[in-house]
PDB file of C-alpha atoms and ligand atoms in Angstrom:
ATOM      1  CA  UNK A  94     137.002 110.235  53.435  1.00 57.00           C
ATOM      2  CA  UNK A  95     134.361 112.816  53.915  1.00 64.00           C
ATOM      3  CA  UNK A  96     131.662 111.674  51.510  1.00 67.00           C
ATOM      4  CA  UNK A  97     129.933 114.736  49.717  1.00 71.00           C
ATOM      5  CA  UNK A  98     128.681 116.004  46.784  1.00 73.00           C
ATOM      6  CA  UNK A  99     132.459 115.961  45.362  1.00 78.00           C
ATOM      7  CA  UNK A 100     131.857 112.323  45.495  1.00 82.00           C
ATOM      8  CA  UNK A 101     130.636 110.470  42.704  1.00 87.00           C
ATOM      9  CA  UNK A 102     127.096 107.996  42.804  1.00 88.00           C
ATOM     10  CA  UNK A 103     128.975 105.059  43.018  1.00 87.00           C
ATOM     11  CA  UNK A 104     131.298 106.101  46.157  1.00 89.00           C
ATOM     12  CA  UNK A 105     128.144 107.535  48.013  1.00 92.00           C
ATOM     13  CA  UNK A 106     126.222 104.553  47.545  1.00 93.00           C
ATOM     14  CA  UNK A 107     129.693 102.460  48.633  1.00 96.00           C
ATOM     15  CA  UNK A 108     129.621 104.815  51.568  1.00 96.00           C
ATOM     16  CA  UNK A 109     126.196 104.174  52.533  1.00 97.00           C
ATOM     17  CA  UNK A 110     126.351 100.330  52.063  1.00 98.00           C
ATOM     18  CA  UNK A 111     129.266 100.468  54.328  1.00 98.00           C
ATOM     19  CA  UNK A 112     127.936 102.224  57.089  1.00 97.00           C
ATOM     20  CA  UNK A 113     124.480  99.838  56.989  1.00 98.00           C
ATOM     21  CA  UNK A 114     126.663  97.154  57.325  1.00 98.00           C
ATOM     22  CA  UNK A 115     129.117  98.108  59.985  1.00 97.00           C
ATOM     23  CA  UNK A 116     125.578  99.428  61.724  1.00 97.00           C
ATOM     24  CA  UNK A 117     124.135  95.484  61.167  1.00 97.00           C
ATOM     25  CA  UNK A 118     127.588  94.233  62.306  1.00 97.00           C
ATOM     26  CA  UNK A 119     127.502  96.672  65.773  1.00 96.00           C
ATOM     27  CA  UNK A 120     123.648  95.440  66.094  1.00 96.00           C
ATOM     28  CA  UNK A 121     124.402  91.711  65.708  1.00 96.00           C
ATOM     29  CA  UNK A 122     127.669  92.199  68.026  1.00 96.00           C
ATOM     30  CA  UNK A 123     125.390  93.987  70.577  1.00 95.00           C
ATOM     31  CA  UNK A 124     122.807  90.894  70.743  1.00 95.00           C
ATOM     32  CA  UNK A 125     125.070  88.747  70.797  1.00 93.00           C
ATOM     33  CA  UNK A 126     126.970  90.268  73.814  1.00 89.00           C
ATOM     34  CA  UNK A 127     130.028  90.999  72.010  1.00 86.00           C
ATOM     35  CA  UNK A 128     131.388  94.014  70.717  1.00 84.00           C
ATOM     36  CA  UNK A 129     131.281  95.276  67.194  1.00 79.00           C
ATOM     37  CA  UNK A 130     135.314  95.849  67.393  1.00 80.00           C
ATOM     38  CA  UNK A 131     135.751  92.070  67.679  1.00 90.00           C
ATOM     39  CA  UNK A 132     134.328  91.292  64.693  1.00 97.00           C
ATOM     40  CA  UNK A 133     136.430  91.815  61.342  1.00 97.00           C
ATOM     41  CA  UNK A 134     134.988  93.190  58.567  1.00 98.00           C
ATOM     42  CA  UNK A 135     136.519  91.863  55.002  1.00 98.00           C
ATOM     43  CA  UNK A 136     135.285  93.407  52.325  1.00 98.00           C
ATOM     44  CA  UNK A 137     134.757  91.016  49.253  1.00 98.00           C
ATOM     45  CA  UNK A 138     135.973  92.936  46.125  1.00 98.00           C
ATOM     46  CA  UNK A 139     135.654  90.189  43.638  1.00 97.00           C
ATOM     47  CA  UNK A 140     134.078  91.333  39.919  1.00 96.00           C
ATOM     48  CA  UNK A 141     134.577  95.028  40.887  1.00 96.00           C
ATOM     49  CA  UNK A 142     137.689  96.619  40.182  1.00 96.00           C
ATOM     50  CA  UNK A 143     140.775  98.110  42.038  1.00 97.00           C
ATOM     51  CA  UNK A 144     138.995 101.863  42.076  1.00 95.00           C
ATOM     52  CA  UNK A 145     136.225 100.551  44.202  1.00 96.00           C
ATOM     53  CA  UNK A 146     138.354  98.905  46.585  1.00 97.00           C
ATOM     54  CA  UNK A 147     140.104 102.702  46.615  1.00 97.00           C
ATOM     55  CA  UNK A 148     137.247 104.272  47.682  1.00 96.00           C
ATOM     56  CA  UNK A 149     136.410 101.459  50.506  1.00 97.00           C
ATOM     57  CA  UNK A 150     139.734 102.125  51.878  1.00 97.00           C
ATOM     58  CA  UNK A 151     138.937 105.610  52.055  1.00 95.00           C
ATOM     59  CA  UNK A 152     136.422 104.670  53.889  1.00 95.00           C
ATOM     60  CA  UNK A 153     138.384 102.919  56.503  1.00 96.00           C
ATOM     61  CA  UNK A 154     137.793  99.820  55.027  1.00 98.00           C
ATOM     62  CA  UNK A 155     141.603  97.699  55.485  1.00 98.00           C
ATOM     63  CA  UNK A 156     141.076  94.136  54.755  1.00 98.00           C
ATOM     64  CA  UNK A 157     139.668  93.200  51.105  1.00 98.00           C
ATOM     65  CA  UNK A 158     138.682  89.373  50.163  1.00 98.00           C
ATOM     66  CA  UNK A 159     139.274  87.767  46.206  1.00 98.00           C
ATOM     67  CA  UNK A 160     138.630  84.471  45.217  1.00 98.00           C
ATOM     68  CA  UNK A 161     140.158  84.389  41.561  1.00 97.00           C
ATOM     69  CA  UNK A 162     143.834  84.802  41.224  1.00 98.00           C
ATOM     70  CA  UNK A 163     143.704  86.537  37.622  1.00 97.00           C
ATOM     71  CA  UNK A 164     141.703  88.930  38.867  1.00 97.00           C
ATOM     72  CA  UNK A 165     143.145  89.847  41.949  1.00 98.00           C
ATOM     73  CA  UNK A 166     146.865  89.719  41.922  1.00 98.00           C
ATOM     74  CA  UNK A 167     146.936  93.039  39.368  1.00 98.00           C
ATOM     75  CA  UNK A 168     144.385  94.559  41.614  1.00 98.00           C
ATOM     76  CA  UNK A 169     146.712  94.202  44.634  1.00 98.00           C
ATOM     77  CA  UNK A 170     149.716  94.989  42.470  1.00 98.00           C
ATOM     78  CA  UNK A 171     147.255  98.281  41.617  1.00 98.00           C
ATOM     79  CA  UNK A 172     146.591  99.365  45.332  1.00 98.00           C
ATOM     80  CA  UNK A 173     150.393  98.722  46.583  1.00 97.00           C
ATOM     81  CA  UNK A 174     150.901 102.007  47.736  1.00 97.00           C
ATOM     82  CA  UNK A 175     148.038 101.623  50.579  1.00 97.00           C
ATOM     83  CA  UNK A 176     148.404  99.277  53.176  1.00 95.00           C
ATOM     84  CA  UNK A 177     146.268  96.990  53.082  1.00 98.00           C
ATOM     85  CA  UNK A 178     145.367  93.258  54.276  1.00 98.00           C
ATOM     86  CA  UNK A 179     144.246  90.912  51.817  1.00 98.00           C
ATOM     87  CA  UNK A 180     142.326  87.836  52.173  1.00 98.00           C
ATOM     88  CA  UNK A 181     142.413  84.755  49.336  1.00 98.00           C
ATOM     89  CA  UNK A 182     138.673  83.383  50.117  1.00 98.00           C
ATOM     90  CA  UNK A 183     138.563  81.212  46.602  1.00 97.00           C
ATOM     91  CA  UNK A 184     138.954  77.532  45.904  1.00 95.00           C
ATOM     92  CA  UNK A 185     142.733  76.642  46.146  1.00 96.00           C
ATOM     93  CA  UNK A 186     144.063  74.802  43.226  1.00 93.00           C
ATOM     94  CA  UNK A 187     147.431  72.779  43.951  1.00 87.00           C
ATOM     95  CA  UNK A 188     149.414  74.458  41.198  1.00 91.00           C
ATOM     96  CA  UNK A 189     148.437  78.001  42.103  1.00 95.00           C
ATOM     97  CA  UNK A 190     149.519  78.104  45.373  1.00 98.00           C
ATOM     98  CA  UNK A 191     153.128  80.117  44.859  1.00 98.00           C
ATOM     99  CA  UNK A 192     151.195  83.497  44.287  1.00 98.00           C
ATOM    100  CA  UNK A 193     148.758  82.668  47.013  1.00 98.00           C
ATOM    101  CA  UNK A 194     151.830  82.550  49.270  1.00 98.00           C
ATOM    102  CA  UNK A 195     153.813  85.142  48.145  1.00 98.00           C
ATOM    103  CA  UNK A 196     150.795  87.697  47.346  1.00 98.00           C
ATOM    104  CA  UNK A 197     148.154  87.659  50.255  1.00 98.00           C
ATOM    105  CA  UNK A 198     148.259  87.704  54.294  1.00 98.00           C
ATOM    106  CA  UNK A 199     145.397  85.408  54.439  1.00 98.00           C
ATOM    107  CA  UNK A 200     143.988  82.340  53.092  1.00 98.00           C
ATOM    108  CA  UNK A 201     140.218  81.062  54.337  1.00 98.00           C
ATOM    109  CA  UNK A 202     140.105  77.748  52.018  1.00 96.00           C
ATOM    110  CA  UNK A 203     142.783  74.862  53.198  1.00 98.00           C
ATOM    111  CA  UNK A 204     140.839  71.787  53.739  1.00 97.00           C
ATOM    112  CA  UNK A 205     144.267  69.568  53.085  1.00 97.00           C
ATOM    113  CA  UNK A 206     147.278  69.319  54.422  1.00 98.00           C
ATOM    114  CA  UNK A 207     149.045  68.965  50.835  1.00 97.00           C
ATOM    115  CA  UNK A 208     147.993  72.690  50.003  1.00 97.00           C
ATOM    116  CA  UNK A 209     149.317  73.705  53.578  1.00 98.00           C
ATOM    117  CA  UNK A 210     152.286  72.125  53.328  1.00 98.00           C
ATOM    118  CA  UNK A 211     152.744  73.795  49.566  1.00 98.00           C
ATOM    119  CA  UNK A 212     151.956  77.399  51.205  1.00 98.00           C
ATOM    120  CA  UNK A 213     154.504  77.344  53.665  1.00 98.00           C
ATOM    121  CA  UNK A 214     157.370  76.203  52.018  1.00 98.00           C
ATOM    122  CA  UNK A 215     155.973  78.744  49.319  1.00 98.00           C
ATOM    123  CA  UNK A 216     155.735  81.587  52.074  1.00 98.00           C
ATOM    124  CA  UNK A 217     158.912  84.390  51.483  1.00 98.00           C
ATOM    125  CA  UNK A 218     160.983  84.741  54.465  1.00 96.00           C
ATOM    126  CA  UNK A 219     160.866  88.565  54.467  1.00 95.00           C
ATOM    127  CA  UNK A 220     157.242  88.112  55.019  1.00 97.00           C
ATOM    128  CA  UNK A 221     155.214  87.519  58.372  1.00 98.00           C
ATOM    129  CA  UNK A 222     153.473  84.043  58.588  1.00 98.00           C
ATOM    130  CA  UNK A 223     150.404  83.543  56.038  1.00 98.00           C
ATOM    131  CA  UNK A 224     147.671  83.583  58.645  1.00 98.00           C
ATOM    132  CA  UNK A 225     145.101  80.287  57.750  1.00 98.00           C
ATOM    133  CA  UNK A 226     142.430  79.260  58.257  1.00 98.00           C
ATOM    134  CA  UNK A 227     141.002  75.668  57.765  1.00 98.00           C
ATOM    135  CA  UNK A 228     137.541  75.297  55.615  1.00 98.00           C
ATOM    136  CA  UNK A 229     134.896  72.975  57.065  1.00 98.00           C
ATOM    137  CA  UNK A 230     132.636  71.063  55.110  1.00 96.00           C
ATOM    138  CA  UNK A 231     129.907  71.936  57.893  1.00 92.00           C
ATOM    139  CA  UNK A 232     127.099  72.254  55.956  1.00 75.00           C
ATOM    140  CA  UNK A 233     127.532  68.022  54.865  1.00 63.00           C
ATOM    141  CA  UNK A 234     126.835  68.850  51.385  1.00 64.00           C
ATOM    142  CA  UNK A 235     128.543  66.148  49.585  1.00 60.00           C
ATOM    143  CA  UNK A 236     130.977  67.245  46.674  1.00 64.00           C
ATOM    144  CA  UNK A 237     131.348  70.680  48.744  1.00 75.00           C
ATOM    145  CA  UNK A 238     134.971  72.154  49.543  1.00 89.00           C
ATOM    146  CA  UNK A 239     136.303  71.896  53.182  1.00 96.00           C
ATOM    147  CA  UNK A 240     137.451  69.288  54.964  1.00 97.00           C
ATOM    148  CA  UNK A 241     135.017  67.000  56.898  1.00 96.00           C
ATOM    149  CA  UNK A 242     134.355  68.240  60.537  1.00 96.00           C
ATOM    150  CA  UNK A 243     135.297  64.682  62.158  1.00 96.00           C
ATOM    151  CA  UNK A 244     138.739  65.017  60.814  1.00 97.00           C
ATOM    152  CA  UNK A 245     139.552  69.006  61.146  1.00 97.00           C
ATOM    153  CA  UNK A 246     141.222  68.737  64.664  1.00 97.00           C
ATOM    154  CA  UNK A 247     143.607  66.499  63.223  1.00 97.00           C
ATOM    155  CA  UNK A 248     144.386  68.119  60.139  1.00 98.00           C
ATOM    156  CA  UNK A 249     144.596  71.355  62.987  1.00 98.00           C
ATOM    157  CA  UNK A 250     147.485  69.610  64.508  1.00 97.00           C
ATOM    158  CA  UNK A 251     149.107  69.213  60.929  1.00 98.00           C
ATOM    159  CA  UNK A 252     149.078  72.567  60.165  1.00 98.00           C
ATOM    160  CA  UNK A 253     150.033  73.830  63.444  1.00 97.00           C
ATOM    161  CA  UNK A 254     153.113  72.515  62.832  1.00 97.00           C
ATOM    162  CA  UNK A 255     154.228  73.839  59.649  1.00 98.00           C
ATOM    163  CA  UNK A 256     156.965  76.711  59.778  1.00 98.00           C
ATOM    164  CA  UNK A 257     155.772  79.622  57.627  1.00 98.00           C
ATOM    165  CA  UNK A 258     151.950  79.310  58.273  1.00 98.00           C
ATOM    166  CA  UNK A 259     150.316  80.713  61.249  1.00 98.00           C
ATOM    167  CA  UNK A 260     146.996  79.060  61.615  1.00 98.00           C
ATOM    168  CA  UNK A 261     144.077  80.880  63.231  1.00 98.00           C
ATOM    169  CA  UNK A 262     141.129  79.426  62.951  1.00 98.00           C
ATOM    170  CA  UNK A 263     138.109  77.726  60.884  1.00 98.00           C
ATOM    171  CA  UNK A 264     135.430  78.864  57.617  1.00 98.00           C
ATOM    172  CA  UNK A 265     133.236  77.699  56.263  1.00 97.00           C
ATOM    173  CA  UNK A 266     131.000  78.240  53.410  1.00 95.00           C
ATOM    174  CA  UNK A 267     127.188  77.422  54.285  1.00 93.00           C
ATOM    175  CA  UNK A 268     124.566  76.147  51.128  1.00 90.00           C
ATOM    176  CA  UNK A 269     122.630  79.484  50.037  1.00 88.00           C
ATOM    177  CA  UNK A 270     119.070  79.464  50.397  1.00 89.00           C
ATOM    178  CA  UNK A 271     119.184  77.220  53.520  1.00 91.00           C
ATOM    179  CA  UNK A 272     116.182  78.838  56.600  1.00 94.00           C
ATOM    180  CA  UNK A 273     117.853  80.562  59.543  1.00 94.00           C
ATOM    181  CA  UNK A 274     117.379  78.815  62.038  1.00 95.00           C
ATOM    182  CA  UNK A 275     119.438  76.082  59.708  1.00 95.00           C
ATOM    183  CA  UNK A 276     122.114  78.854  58.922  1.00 95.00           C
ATOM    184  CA  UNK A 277     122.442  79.073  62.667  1.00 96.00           C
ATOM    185  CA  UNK A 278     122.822  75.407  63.817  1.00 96.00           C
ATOM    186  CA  UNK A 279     125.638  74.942  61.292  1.00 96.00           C
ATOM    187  CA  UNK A 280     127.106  78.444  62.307  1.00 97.00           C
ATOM    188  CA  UNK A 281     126.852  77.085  66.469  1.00 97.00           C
ATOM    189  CA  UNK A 282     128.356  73.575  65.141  1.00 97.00           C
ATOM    190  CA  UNK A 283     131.328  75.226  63.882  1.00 98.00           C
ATOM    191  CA  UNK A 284     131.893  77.287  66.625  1.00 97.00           C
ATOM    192  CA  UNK A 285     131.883  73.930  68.960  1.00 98.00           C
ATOM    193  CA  UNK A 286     134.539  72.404  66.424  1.00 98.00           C
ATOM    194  CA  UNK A 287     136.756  75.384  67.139  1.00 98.00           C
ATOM    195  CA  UNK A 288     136.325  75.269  70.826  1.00 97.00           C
ATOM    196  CA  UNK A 289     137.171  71.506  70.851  1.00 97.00           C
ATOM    197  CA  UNK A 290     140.138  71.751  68.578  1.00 97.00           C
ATOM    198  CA  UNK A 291     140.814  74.200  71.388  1.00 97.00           C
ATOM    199  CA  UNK A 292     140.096  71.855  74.278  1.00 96.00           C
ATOM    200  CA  UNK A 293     143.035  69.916  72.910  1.00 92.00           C
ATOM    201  CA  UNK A 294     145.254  72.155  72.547  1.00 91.00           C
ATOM    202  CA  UNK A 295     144.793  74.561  69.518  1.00 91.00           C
ATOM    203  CA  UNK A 296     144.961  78.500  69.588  1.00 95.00           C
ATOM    204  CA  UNK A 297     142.333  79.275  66.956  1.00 97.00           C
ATOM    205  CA  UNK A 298     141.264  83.221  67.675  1.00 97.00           C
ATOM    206  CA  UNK A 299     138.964  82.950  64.351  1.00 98.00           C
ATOM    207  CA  UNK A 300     135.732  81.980  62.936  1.00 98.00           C
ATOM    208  CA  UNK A 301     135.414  83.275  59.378  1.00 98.00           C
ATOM    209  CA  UNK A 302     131.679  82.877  58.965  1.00 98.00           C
ATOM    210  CA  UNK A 303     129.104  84.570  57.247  1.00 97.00           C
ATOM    211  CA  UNK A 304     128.384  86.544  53.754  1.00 97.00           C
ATOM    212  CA  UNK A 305     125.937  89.102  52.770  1.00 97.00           C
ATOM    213  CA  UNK A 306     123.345  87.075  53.419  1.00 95.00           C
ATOM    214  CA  UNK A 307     123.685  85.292  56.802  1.00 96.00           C
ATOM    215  CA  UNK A 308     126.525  87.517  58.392  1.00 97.00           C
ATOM    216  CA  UNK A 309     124.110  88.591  61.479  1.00 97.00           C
ATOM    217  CA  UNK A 310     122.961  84.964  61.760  1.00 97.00           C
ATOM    218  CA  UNK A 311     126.870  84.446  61.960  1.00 97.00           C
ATOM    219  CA  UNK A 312     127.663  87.096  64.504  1.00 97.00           C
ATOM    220  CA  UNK A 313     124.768  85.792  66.417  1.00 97.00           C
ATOM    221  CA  UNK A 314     126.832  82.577  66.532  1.00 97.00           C
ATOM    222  CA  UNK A 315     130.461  84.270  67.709  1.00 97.00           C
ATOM    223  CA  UNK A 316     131.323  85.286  63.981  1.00 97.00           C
ATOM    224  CA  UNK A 317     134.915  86.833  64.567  1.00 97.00           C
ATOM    225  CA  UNK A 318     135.244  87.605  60.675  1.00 98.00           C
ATOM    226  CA  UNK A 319     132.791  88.038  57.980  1.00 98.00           C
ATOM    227  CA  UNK A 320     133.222  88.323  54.736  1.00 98.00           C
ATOM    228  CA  UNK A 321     130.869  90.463  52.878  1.00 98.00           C
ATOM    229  CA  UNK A 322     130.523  91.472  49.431  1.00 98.00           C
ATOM    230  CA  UNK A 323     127.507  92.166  47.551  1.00 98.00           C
ATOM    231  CA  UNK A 324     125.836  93.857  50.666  1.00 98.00           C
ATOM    232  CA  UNK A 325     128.667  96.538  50.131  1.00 98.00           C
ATOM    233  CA  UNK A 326     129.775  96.677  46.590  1.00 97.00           C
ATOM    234  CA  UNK A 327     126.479  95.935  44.787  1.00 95.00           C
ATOM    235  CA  UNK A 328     126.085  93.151  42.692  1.00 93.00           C
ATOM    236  CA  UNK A 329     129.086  91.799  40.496  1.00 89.00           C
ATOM    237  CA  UNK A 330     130.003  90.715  37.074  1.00 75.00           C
ATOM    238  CA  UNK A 331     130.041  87.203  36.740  1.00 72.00           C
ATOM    239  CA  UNK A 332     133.677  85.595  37.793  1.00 63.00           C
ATOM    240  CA  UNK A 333     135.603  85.898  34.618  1.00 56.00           C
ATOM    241  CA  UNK A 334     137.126  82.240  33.945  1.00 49.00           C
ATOM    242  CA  UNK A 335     136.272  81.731  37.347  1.00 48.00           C
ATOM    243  CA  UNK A 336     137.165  77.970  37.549  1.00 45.00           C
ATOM    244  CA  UNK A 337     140.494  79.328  36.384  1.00 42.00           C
ATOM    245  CA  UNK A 338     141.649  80.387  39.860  1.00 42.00           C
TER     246      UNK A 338
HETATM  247  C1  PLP B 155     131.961  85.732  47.162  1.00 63.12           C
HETATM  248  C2  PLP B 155     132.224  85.246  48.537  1.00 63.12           C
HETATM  249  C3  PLP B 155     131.789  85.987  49.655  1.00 63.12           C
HETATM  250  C4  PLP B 155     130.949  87.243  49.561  1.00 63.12           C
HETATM  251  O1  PLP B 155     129.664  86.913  49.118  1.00 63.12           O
HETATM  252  P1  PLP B 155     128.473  87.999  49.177  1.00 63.12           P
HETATM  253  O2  PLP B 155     127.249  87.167  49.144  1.00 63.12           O
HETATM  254  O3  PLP B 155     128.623  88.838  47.941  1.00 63.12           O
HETATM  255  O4  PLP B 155     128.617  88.772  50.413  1.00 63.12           O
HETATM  256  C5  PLP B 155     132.157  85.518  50.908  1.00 63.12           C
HETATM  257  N1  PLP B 155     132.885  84.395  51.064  1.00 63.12           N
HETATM  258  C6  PLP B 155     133.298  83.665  50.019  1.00 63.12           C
HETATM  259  C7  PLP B 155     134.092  82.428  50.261  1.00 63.12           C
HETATM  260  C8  PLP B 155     132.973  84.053  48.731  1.00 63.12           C
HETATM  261  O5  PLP B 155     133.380  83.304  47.695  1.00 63.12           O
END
């Protein structure tokens, strides 16, 4: 959309956070002798509501990232009439899994093969393959989500297999507050699990890395999808019954 005076504060500000970032993405993708088009953008709409992610996709923005199920699914029930991709980045509880499959084109979180296995039998036929990727527990916090690095190429195998899931790479979810240079090594060590898994076999075209914070660190580190939300939408409201999925 053109952005003007027609526009209100809040979609010129949206506007100008979005073209900083693509401008951080290009500069990152530039350094790290890649190309800005290589690197997907997903825009993380969680705690802001379907309006804003209207006036992102005026903005060109296509692919949008939620983490809560309450919140999103009548957000992307809202926005039906634009086409748009959308990306479940949130914890995935075993029992929520049906509108996670039927609902989204992505899903960021599977660290186990038992939530896999529940997505694609829960995947409708008229739909393409949910594209996956696994998360890695790279950062070795204990407790954390993902599953441990020594075991993701085998779990990669698992899910390979599985009919209605189309598995395309790895995530993770680094500690906040951690120094660069730390941000980076864990980045570079998941970039070296990918290319193994590879080595042996796999196909992954994907490393979902980075968030407002640490996407150029990621990109740096051959980021192929970031996932940014604060650094475009502004801050959000706290996750309404956010361990509610
Ligand atoms: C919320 C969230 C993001 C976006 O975080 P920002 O710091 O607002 O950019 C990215 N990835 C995941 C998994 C998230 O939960």
């Amino acid at each position: 959309m053109l952005i003007g005076p027609q526009n209100s504060p809040v979609e010129r500000a949206l506007a100008a956070n979005l073209q900083a970032v693509r401008a951080q993405i290009a500069a990152a993708a530039a350094a790290a002798h890649s190309s800005a088009v290589s690197v997907t953008l997903v825009a993380v709409s969680k705690g802001h509501g379907a309006e804003m992610v209207r006036a992102a996709a005026a903005c060109g923005v296509s692919d949008f990232g939620e983490s809560y199920l309450q919140e999103a699914l009548p957000k992307i029930q809202a926005l039906r009439d634009l086409a748009l991709t959308w990306h479940f980045i949130g914890r995935i509880q075993a029992n929520k899994t049906r509108p996670i499959a039927e609902q989204f084109d992505w899903v960021h979180g599977v660290d186990r093969l038992r939530t896999a296995e529940r997505l694609s039998a829960q995947r409708p036929h008229y739909a393409a393959p949910l594209q996956v990727c696994l998360q890695v527990n790279i950062g070795a916090e204990s407790g954390k989500a993902g599953v441990e690095p020594a075991l993701a190429a085998e779990l990669a195998a698992a899910v390979r297999a599985l009919p209605r899931l189309q598995l395309r790479g790895l995530m993770c979810i680094l500690p906040a507050g951690q120094s660069e240079q730390d941000n980076r090594r864990a980045f570079c060590a998941l970039r070296l699990l990918l290319l193994q898994i590879n080595a042996r076999g796999g196909t992954l075209d994907t490393l979902s890395m980075g968030m407002s914070a640490d996407f150029r660190a990621a990109i740096l580190e051959g980021a192929t999808l970031v996932r940014v939300g604060t650094a475009i939408f502004g801050p959000r409201q706290p996750a309404r019954g956010a361990q509610a999925g």
